[in-house]
Amino acid sequence: MLVIVGLGNPGTKYEKNRHNIGFMAVDAIHRRHSSFSPWRKRFQAETSEGTIADEKVILLKPQTYMNESGQAVGAAMRFFKLEPSDITVLYDELDLVPGKVKIKVAGGSGGHNGIKSIDAHIGKDYRRVRLGIGHPGSKEHVTGYVLGDFAKIDQDWLDPLLDTVADNADLLVKGNDGEFMNRIHKAVTGKDGAADAGPASPARPGSKSGAPGRSHIRQARPKAKPDLPKEGPLAAMLKGLLGPKDSN
């Protein structure tokens, strides 16, 4: 059994906030997969049970407000006699550009109060799906930014991201995190994200993006050596500095 948690704040006032992208992602999964039951309230949360990739899955949206999200997650984990490794949490990440997704197990909270609360209730050894919303540019603007609604232009990346999360929830259930992230990257940017999964990721067959791990700027640099003067004072000076010209 896997519990997939989406973080957010309850109520219509907050439903379109950037801080509620975790709720939005779990709602998208619920809509896409017909096996899930209607939402019901328990564990201080809204929950729904269903099946993805032959695995029983509980979708959970804490209704305690963000800062106390761990109460609901902890209650559900204890009720179903699960381990932190059975918990996957989807939430907003300021330190990722809009539409970018990163997955990790354990680690710090990054200042996210919902994650801090879950850490306090169940420990840190659960999977975190960080959904990038971008940063407003200064710490003073963070609260207003995350509690503000997504702008109309954000739908260009937000809708493909949510659709792809829902369509590929089976990869999340199976633990195929690399392919899950790659498909979201491709849906949001139109580009293959295999080389973006980490420094050790090889380029995908047929990729036109160049060697893995190199930026487009580095690839664009000319490889040919510049022409140097062969005669005259400047040539003599360069020969003294660089040594005899390489025969190759």
PDB file of C-alpha atoms in Angstrom:
ATOM      1  CA  MET A   1       0.000   0.000   0.000  1.00  0.00           C
ATOM      2  CA  LEU A   2       1.138   3.523  -0.816  1.00  0.00           C
ATOM      3  CA  VAL A   3      -0.179   6.787   0.599  1.00  0.00           C
ATOM      4  CA  ILE A   4       0.123   9.708  -1.826  1.00  0.00           C
ATOM      5  CA  VAL A   5      -0.218  12.983   0.046  1.00  0.00           C
ATOM      6  CA  GLY A   6      -0.876  16.354  -1.552  1.00  0.00           C
ATOM      7  CA  LEU A   7      -0.142  19.427   0.553  1.00  0.00           C
ATOM      8  CA  GLY A   8      -2.219  22.579   0.599  1.00  0.00           C
ATOM      9  CA  ASN A   9      -4.644  24.658   2.624  1.00  0.00           C
ATOM     10  CA  PRO A  10      -8.352  23.745   2.785  1.00  0.00           C
ATOM     11  CA  GLY A  11     -11.166  25.952   1.543  1.00  0.00           C
ATOM     12  CA  THR A  12     -12.081  27.828  -1.642  1.00  0.00           C
ATOM     13  CA  LYS A  13     -10.032  30.845  -0.534  1.00  0.00           C
ATOM     14  CA  TYR A  14      -6.809  28.910  -1.097  1.00  0.00           C
ATOM     15  CA  GLU A  15      -7.689  26.388  -3.804  1.00  0.00           C
ATOM     16  CA  LYS A  16      -5.931  28.238  -6.658  1.00  0.00           C
ATOM     17  CA  ASN A  17      -2.895  29.315  -4.605  1.00  0.00           C
ATOM     18  CA  ARG A  18       0.610  28.300  -5.637  1.00  0.00           C
ATOM     19  CA  HIS A  19       0.925  26.743  -2.166  1.00  0.00           C
ATOM     20  CA  ASN A  20      -1.876  24.332  -3.129  1.00  0.00           C
ATOM     21  CA  ILE A  21      -0.210  22.674  -6.113  1.00  0.00           C
ATOM     22  CA  GLY A  22       0.088  19.483  -4.041  1.00  0.00           C
ATOM     23  CA  PHE A  23      -3.697  19.366  -3.631  1.00  0.00           C
ATOM     24  CA  MET A  24      -4.070  20.065  -7.367  1.00  0.00           C
ATOM     25  CA  ALA A  25      -1.780  17.176  -8.311  1.00  0.00           C
ATOM     26  CA  VAL A  26      -3.591  14.670  -6.092  1.00  0.00           C
ATOM     27  CA  ASP A  27      -6.955  15.904  -7.385  1.00  0.00           C
ATOM     28  CA  ALA A  28      -5.691  15.317 -10.939  1.00  0.00           C
ATOM     29  CA  ILE A  29      -4.760  11.725 -10.063  1.00  0.00           C
ATOM     30  CA  HIS A  30      -8.194  11.221  -8.489  1.00  0.00           C
ATOM     31  CA  ARG A  31      -9.979  12.510 -11.601  1.00  0.00           C
ATOM     32  CA  ARG A  32      -7.884  10.459 -14.021  1.00  0.00           C
ATOM     33  CA  HIS A  33      -8.145   7.054 -12.327  1.00  0.00           C
ATOM     34  CA  SER A  34     -11.683   5.713 -12.111  1.00  0.00           C
ATOM     35  CA  SER A  35     -10.844   3.151  -9.417  1.00  0.00           C
ATOM     36  CA  PHE A  36     -10.771   5.808  -6.691  1.00  0.00           C
ATOM     37  CA  SER A  37     -13.658   6.193  -4.276  1.00  0.00           C
ATOM     38  CA  PRO A  38     -15.343   9.534  -3.553  1.00  0.00           C
ATOM     39  CA  TRP A  39     -13.482  11.732  -1.077  1.00  0.00           C
ATOM     40  CA  ARG A  40     -14.331  11.170   2.571  1.00  0.00           C
ATOM     41  CA  LYS A  41     -13.117  12.810   5.767  1.00  0.00           C
ATOM     42  CA  ARG A  42     -10.924  10.927   8.237  1.00  0.00           C
ATOM     43  CA  PHE A  43      -7.510  11.374   9.871  1.00  0.00           C
ATOM     44  CA  GLN A  44      -8.174  15.163   9.793  1.00  0.00           C
ATOM     45  CA  ALA A  45      -7.940  14.865   6.028  1.00  0.00           C
ATOM     46  CA  GLU A  46      -9.855  14.076   2.864  1.00  0.00           C
ATOM     47  CA  THR A  47      -9.009  10.578   1.649  1.00  0.00           C
ATOM     48  CA  SER A  48      -9.827   8.349  -1.286  1.00  0.00           C
ATOM     49  CA  GLU A  49      -8.905   4.707  -1.899  1.00  0.00           C
ATOM     50  CA  GLY A  50      -8.154   3.135  -5.252  1.00  0.00           C
ATOM     51  CA  THR A  51      -5.728   1.044  -7.269  1.00  0.00           C
ATOM     52  CA  ILE A  52      -2.870   2.087  -9.538  1.00  0.00           C
ATOM     53  CA  ALA A  53      -0.567  -0.444 -11.239  1.00  0.00           C
ATOM     54  CA  ASP A  54      -2.144  -3.251  -9.158  1.00  0.00           C
ATOM     55  CA  GLU A  55      -1.136  -1.453  -5.956  1.00  0.00           C
ATOM     56  CA  LYS A  56      -3.602  -0.182  -3.371  1.00  0.00           C
ATOM     57  CA  VAL A  57      -3.219   3.580  -3.058  1.00  0.00           C
ATOM     58  CA  ILE A  58      -4.623   6.054  -0.530  1.00  0.00           C
ATOM     59  CA  LEU A  59      -4.852   9.648  -1.726  1.00  0.00           C
ATOM     60  CA  LEU A  60      -4.731  12.075   1.189  1.00  0.00           C
ATOM     61  CA  LYS A  61      -5.208  15.849   1.495  1.00  0.00           C
ATOM     62  CA  PRO A  62      -4.659  17.139   5.054  1.00  0.00           C
ATOM     63  CA  GLN A  63      -7.384  19.561   6.184  1.00  0.00           C
ATOM     64  CA  THR A  64      -5.431  20.934   9.153  1.00  0.00           C
ATOM     65  CA  TYR A  65      -3.859  23.824   7.234  1.00  0.00           C
ATOM     66  CA  MET A  66      -0.328  23.537   5.957  1.00  0.00           C
ATOM     67  CA  ASN A  67       1.561  24.019   9.234  1.00  0.00           C
ATOM     68  CA  GLU A  68      -0.078  20.952  10.837  1.00  0.00           C
ATOM     69  CA  SER A  69      -0.057  18.612   7.834  1.00  0.00           C
ATOM     70  CA  GLY A  70       1.936  15.995   9.751  1.00  0.00           C
ATOM     71  CA  GLN A  71      -0.984  15.233  12.069  1.00  0.00           C
ATOM     72  CA  ALA A  72      -3.053  13.745   9.238  1.00  0.00           C
ATOM     73  CA  VAL A  73      -0.126  11.942   7.614  1.00  0.00           C
ATOM     74  CA  GLY A  74       0.967  10.441  10.934  1.00  0.00           C
ATOM     75  CA  ALA A  75      -2.559   9.298  11.792  1.00  0.00           C
ATOM     76  CA  ALA A  76      -2.998   7.565   8.428  1.00  0.00           C
ATOM     77  CA  MET A  77       0.422   5.909   8.608  1.00  0.00           C
ATOM     78  CA  ARG A  78      -0.278   4.499  12.063  1.00  0.00           C
ATOM     79  CA  PHE A  79      -3.777   3.324  11.140  1.00  0.00           C
ATOM     80  CA  PHE A  80      -2.583   1.359   8.119  1.00  0.00           C
ATOM     81  CA  LYS A  81       0.579   0.190   9.945  1.00  0.00           C
ATOM     82  CA  LEU A  82       2.853   1.648   7.286  1.00  0.00           C
ATOM     83  CA  GLU A  83       6.438   2.854   7.251  1.00  0.00           C
ATOM     84  CA  PRO A  84       7.660   6.306   6.154  1.00  0.00           C
ATOM     85  CA  SER A  85       8.917   4.646   2.948  1.00  0.00           C
ATOM     86  CA  ASP A  86       5.249   3.980   2.062  1.00  0.00           C
ATOM     87  CA  ILE A  87       4.490   7.711   2.066  1.00  0.00           C
ATOM     88  CA  THR A  88       4.904   9.976  -0.986  1.00  0.00           C
ATOM     89  CA  VAL A  89       4.287  13.701  -0.544  1.00  0.00           C
ATOM     90  CA  LEU A  90       3.645  16.161  -3.399  1.00  0.00           C
ATOM     91  CA  TYR A  91       4.200  19.833  -2.605  1.00  0.00           C
ATOM     92  CA  ASP A  92       5.280  23.241  -3.902  1.00  0.00           C
ATOM     93  CA  GLU A  93       8.987  24.059  -4.181  1.00  0.00           C
ATOM     94  CA  LEU A  94      10.179  27.663  -4.389  1.00  0.00           C
ATOM     95  CA  ASP A  95      13.738  26.705  -5.302  1.00  0.00           C
ATOM     96  CA  LEU A  96      12.751  24.991  -8.559  1.00  0.00           C
ATOM     97  CA  VAL A  97      11.736  26.881 -11.678  1.00  0.00           C
ATOM     98  CA  PRO A  98       8.041  26.672 -12.553  1.00  0.00           C
ATOM     99  CA  GLY A  99       7.143  23.256 -13.947  1.00  0.00           C
ATOM    100  CA  LYS A 100      10.342  21.509 -12.907  1.00  0.00           C
ATOM    101  CA  VAL A 101       9.943  18.391 -10.757  1.00  0.00           C
ATOM    102  CA  LYS A 102      12.503  16.737  -8.507  1.00  0.00           C
ATOM    103  CA  ILE A 103      12.050  13.641  -6.342  1.00  0.00           C
ATOM    104  CA  LYS A 104      14.104  12.724  -3.307  1.00  0.00           C
ATOM    105  CA  VAL A 105      13.903  10.631  -0.148  1.00  0.00           C
ATOM    106  CA  ALA A 106      14.629  12.343   3.192  1.00  0.00           C
ATOM    107  CA  GLY A 107      16.617  15.562   3.333  1.00  0.00           C
ATOM    108  CA  GLY A 108      15.798  18.996   4.667  1.00  0.00           C
ATOM    109  CA  SER A 109      12.495  20.829   4.584  1.00  0.00           C
ATOM    110  CA  GLY A 110      13.768  23.809   2.596  1.00  0.00           C
ATOM    111  CA  GLY A 111      11.748  26.007   4.952  1.00  0.00           C
ATOM    112  CA  HIS A 112       8.441  24.428   3.878  1.00  0.00           C
ATOM    113  CA  ASN A 113       6.161  24.346   6.937  1.00  0.00           C
ATOM    114  CA  GLY A 114       4.120  21.386   5.698  1.00  0.00           C
ATOM    115  CA  ILE A 115       7.267  19.297   5.310  1.00  0.00           C
ATOM    116  CA  LYS A 116       8.557  20.454   8.701  1.00  0.00           C
ATOM    117  CA  SER A 117       5.316  19.205  10.267  1.00  0.00           C
ATOM    118  CA  ILE A 118       5.467  15.826   8.519  1.00  0.00           C
ATOM    119  CA  ASP A 119       9.125  15.420   9.536  1.00  0.00           C
ATOM    120  CA  ALA A 120       8.123  16.021  13.155  1.00  0.00           C
ATOM    121  CA  HIS A 121       5.354  13.388  13.046  1.00  0.00           C
ATOM    122  CA  ILE A 122       6.830  10.537  11.002  1.00  0.00           C
ATOM    123  CA  GLY A 123      10.530  11.297  10.560  1.00  0.00           C
ATOM    124  CA  LYS A 124      12.278  12.204   7.320  1.00  0.00           C
ATOM    125  CA  ASP A 125      12.539   8.910   5.448  1.00  0.00           C
ATOM    126  CA  TYR A 126       9.619   9.400   3.064  1.00  0.00           C
ATOM    127  CA  ARG A 127       9.588  10.308  -0.630  1.00  0.00           C
ATOM    128  CA  ARG A 128       9.151  13.956  -1.583  1.00  0.00           C
ATOM    129  CA  VAL A 129       7.905  15.035  -5.005  1.00  0.00           C
ATOM    130  CA  ARG A 130       8.893  18.684  -5.273  1.00  0.00           C
ATOM    131  CA  LEU A 131       6.796  20.625  -7.780  1.00  0.00           C
ATOM    132  CA  GLY A 132       8.556  23.811  -8.851  1.00  0.00           C
ATOM    133  CA  ILE A 133       6.623  27.064  -8.643  1.00  0.00           C
ATOM    134  CA  GLY A 134       9.577  29.462  -8.918  1.00  0.00           C
ATOM    135  CA  HIS A 135      10.720  32.145  -6.477  1.00  0.00           C
ATOM    136  CA  PRO A 136       9.459  35.740  -6.290  1.00  0.00           C
ATOM    137  CA  GLY A 137      13.035  37.012  -6.016  1.00  0.00           C
ATOM    138  CA  SER A 138      13.191  38.164  -2.403  1.00  0.00           C
ATOM    139  CA  LYS A 139      12.390  36.603   0.958  1.00  0.00           C
ATOM    140  CA  GLU A 140      10.032  39.448   1.849  1.00  0.00           C
ATOM    141  CA  HIS A 141       7.691  38.528  -1.009  1.00  0.00           C
ATOM    142  CA  VAL A 142       7.555  34.764  -0.404  1.00  0.00           C
ATOM    143  CA  THR A 143       4.406  34.647   1.761  1.00  0.00           C
ATOM    144  CA  GLY A 144       2.351  36.755  -0.613  1.00  0.00           C
ATOM    145  CA  TYR A 145       3.685  34.798  -3.575  1.00  0.00           C
ATOM    146  CA  VAL A 146       2.883  31.291  -2.329  1.00  0.00           C
ATOM    147  CA  LEU A 147      -0.515  32.380  -0.995  1.00  0.00           C
ATOM    148  CA  GLY A 148      -1.292  34.109  -4.277  1.00  0.00           C
ATOM    149  CA  ASP A 149      -3.179  32.430  -7.114  1.00  0.00           C
ATOM    150  CA  PHE A 150      -1.412  31.090 -10.164  1.00  0.00           C
ATOM    151  CA  ALA A 151      -1.408  33.655 -12.955  1.00  0.00           C
ATOM    152  CA  LYS A 152      -3.160  32.984 -16.252  1.00  0.00           C
ATOM    153  CA  ILE A 153       0.178  32.563 -18.026  1.00  0.00           C
ATOM    154  CA  ASP A 154       1.129  29.812 -15.536  1.00  0.00           C
ATOM    155  CA  GLN A 155      -1.466  27.547 -17.121  1.00  0.00           C
ATOM    156  CA  ASP A 156       0.955  27.050 -20.021  1.00  0.00           C
ATOM    157  CA  TRP A 157       3.114  24.840 -17.789  1.00  0.00           C
ATOM    158  CA  LEU A 158       0.747  24.015 -14.909  1.00  0.00           C
ATOM    159  CA  ASP A 159      -1.882  22.163 -16.957  1.00  0.00           C
ATOM    160  CA  PRO A 160       0.659  19.912 -18.747  1.00  0.00           C
ATOM    161  CA  LEU A 161       2.385  19.216 -15.429  1.00  0.00           C
ATOM    162  CA  LEU A 162      -0.820  18.165 -13.643  1.00  0.00           C
ATOM    163  CA  ASP A 163      -2.024  16.115 -16.610  1.00  0.00           C
ATOM    164  CA  THR A 164       1.298  14.288 -16.830  1.00  0.00           C
ATOM    165  CA  VAL A 165       1.401  13.598 -13.091  1.00  0.00           C
ATOM    166  CA  ALA A 166      -2.055  12.016 -13.397  1.00  0.00           C
ATOM    167  CA  ASP A 167      -1.252  10.086 -16.583  1.00  0.00           C
ATOM    168  CA  ASN A 168       1.986   8.669 -15.154  1.00  0.00           C
ATOM    169  CA  ALA A 169       0.976   7.989 -11.558  1.00  0.00           C
ATOM    170  CA  ASP A 170       1.776   4.327 -12.230  1.00  0.00           C
ATOM    171  CA  LEU A 171       5.472   5.245 -12.575  1.00  0.00           C
ATOM    172  CA  LEU A 172       5.291   6.996  -9.213  1.00  0.00           C
ATOM    173  CA  VAL A 173       3.692   3.939  -7.630  1.00  0.00           C
ATOM    174  CA  LYS A 174       6.324   1.627  -9.147  1.00  0.00           C
ATOM    175  CA  GLY A 175       9.158   3.864  -7.948  1.00  0.00           C
ATOM    176  CA  ASN A 176      10.330   4.711 -11.482  1.00  0.00           C
ATOM    177  CA  ASP A 177      11.174   8.260 -10.464  1.00  0.00           C
ATOM    178  CA  GLY A 178      13.622   9.022 -13.269  1.00  0.00           C
ATOM    179  CA  GLU A 179      11.152   8.268 -16.050  1.00  0.00           C
ATOM    180  CA  PHE A 180       8.379  10.065 -14.139  1.00  0.00           C
ATOM    181  CA  MET A 181      10.479  13.252 -13.963  1.00  0.00           C
ATOM    182  CA  ASN A 182      11.553  12.902 -17.591  1.00  0.00           C
ATOM    183  CA  ARG A 183       7.976  12.669 -18.858  1.00  0.00           C
ATOM    184  CA  ILE A 184       6.932  15.745 -16.900  1.00  0.00           C
ATOM    185  CA  HIS A 185       9.951  17.666 -18.179  1.00  0.00           C
ATOM    186  CA  LYS A 186       9.098  16.720 -21.761  1.00  0.00           C
ATOM    187  CA  ALA A 187       5.411  17.617 -21.333  1.00  0.00           C
ATOM    188  CA  VAL A 188       6.221  21.022 -19.836  1.00  0.00           C
ATOM    189  CA  THR A 189       9.170  22.035 -22.050  1.00  0.00           C
ATOM    190  CA  GLY A 190       8.710  19.918 -25.166  1.00  0.00           C
ATOM    191  CA  LYS A 191      12.249  18.597 -24.683  1.00  0.00           C
ATOM    192  CA  ASP A 192      13.606  15.270 -23.504  1.00  0.00           C
ATOM    193  CA  GLY A 193      14.766  15.625 -19.900  1.00  0.00           C
ATOM    194  CA  ALA A 194      16.882  12.456 -19.604  1.00  0.00           C
ATOM    195  CA  ALA A 195      20.151  14.379 -19.371  1.00  0.00           C
ATOM    196  CA  ASP A 196      18.602  16.629 -16.726  1.00  0.00           C
ATOM    197  CA  ALA A 197      17.917  13.764 -14.306  1.00  0.00           C
ATOM    198  CA  GLY A 198      21.459  13.904 -12.954  1.00  0.00           C
ATOM    199  CA  PRO A 199      25.101  14.079 -13.937  1.00  0.00           C
ATOM    200  CA  ALA A 200      25.340  10.337 -14.528  1.00  0.00           C
ATOM    201  CA  SER A 201      22.327  10.124 -16.860  1.00  0.00           C
ATOM    202  CA  PRO A 202      23.358   9.199 -20.428  1.00  0.00           C
ATOM    203  CA  ALA A 203      21.858  10.886 -23.454  1.00  0.00           C
ATOM    204  CA  ARG A 204      18.797   9.092 -24.791  1.00  0.00           C
ATOM    205  CA  PRO A 205      19.148   7.304 -28.175  1.00  0.00           C
ATOM    206  CA  GLY A 206      18.526   9.693 -31.045  1.00  0.00           C
ATOM    207  CA  SER A 207      18.812  12.772 -28.855  1.00  0.00           C
ATOM    208  CA  LYS A 208      19.839  15.942 -30.662  1.00  0.00           C
ATOM    209  CA  SER A 209      20.684  17.858 -27.532  1.00  0.00           C
ATOM    210  CA  GLY A 210      24.405  17.054 -27.635  1.00  0.00           C
ATOM    211  CA  ALA A 211      26.654  15.368 -25.090  1.00  0.00           C
ATOM    212  CA  PRO A 212      25.107  14.810 -21.628  1.00  0.00           C
ATOM    213  CA  GLY A 213      26.084  17.221 -18.909  1.00  0.00           C
ATOM    214  CA  ARG A 214      27.100  20.031 -21.312  1.00  0.00           C
ATOM    215  CA  SER A 215      25.238  23.285 -21.589  1.00  0.00           C
ATOM    216  CA  HIS A 216      24.085  24.589 -24.969  1.00  0.00           C
ATOM    217  CA  ILE A 217      26.618  27.402 -24.544  1.00  0.00           C
ATOM    218  CA  ARG A 218      29.541  25.006 -24.274  1.00  0.00           C
ATOM    219  CA  GLN A 219      28.315  23.013 -27.264  1.00  0.00           C
ATOM    220  CA  ALA A 220      28.139  26.171 -29.358  1.00  0.00           C
ATOM    221  CA  ARG A 221      31.767  27.106 -28.851  1.00  0.00           C
ATOM    222  CA  PRO A 222      33.908  26.605 -31.984  1.00  0.00           C
ATOM    223  CA  LYS A 223      36.399  23.795 -31.775  1.00  0.00           C
ATOM    224  CA  ALA A 224      38.787  25.114 -34.436  1.00  0.00           C
ATOM    225  CA  LYS A 225      41.956  26.838 -33.250  1.00  0.00           C
ATOM    226  CA  PRO A 226      42.227  30.558 -34.124  1.00  0.00           C
ATOM    227  CA  ASP A 227      44.634  31.585 -36.881  1.00  0.00           C
ATOM    228  CA  LEU A 228      47.869  33.028 -35.473  1.00  0.00           C
ATOM    229  CA  PRO A 229      50.416  35.195 -37.330  1.00  0.00           C
ATOM    230  CA  LYS A 230      53.283  33.158 -38.796  1.00  0.00           C
ATOM    231  CA  GLU A 231      55.754  36.000 -39.417  1.00  0.00           C
ATOM    232  CA  GLY A 232      56.708  39.318 -37.905  1.00  0.00           C
ATOM    233  CA  PRO A 233      57.268  40.644 -34.351  1.00  0.00           C
ATOM    234  CA  LEU A 234      53.936  39.360 -32.994  1.00  0.00           C
ATOM    235  CA  ALA A 235      54.681  35.850 -34.277  1.00  0.00           C
ATOM    236  CA  ALA A 236      58.082  35.931 -32.613  1.00  0.00           C
ATOM    237  CA  MET A 237      56.568  37.087 -29.315  1.00  0.00           C
ATOM    238  CA  LEU A 238      53.874  34.370 -29.356  1.00  0.00           C
ATOM    239  CA  LYS A 239      56.482  31.750 -30.219  1.00  0.00           C
ATOM    240  CA  GLY A 240      58.481  32.819 -27.168  1.00  0.00           C
ATOM    241  CA  LEU A 241      55.388  32.650 -24.935  1.00  0.00           C
ATOM    242  CA  LEU A 242      53.780  29.481 -26.295  1.00  0.00           C
ATOM    243  CA  GLY A 243      56.766  27.522 -27.571  1.00  0.00           C
ATOM    244  CA  PRO A 244      57.170  26.039 -31.050  1.00  0.00           C
ATOM    245  CA  LYS A 245      53.977  25.453 -33.013  1.00  0.00           C
ATOM    246  CA  ASP A 246      52.551  21.954 -32.596  1.00  0.00           C
ATOM    247  CA  SER A 247      53.120  19.927 -35.737  1.00  0.00           C
ATOM    248  CA  ASN A 248      49.601  18.481 -35.309  1.00  0.00           C
TER     249      ASN A 248
END
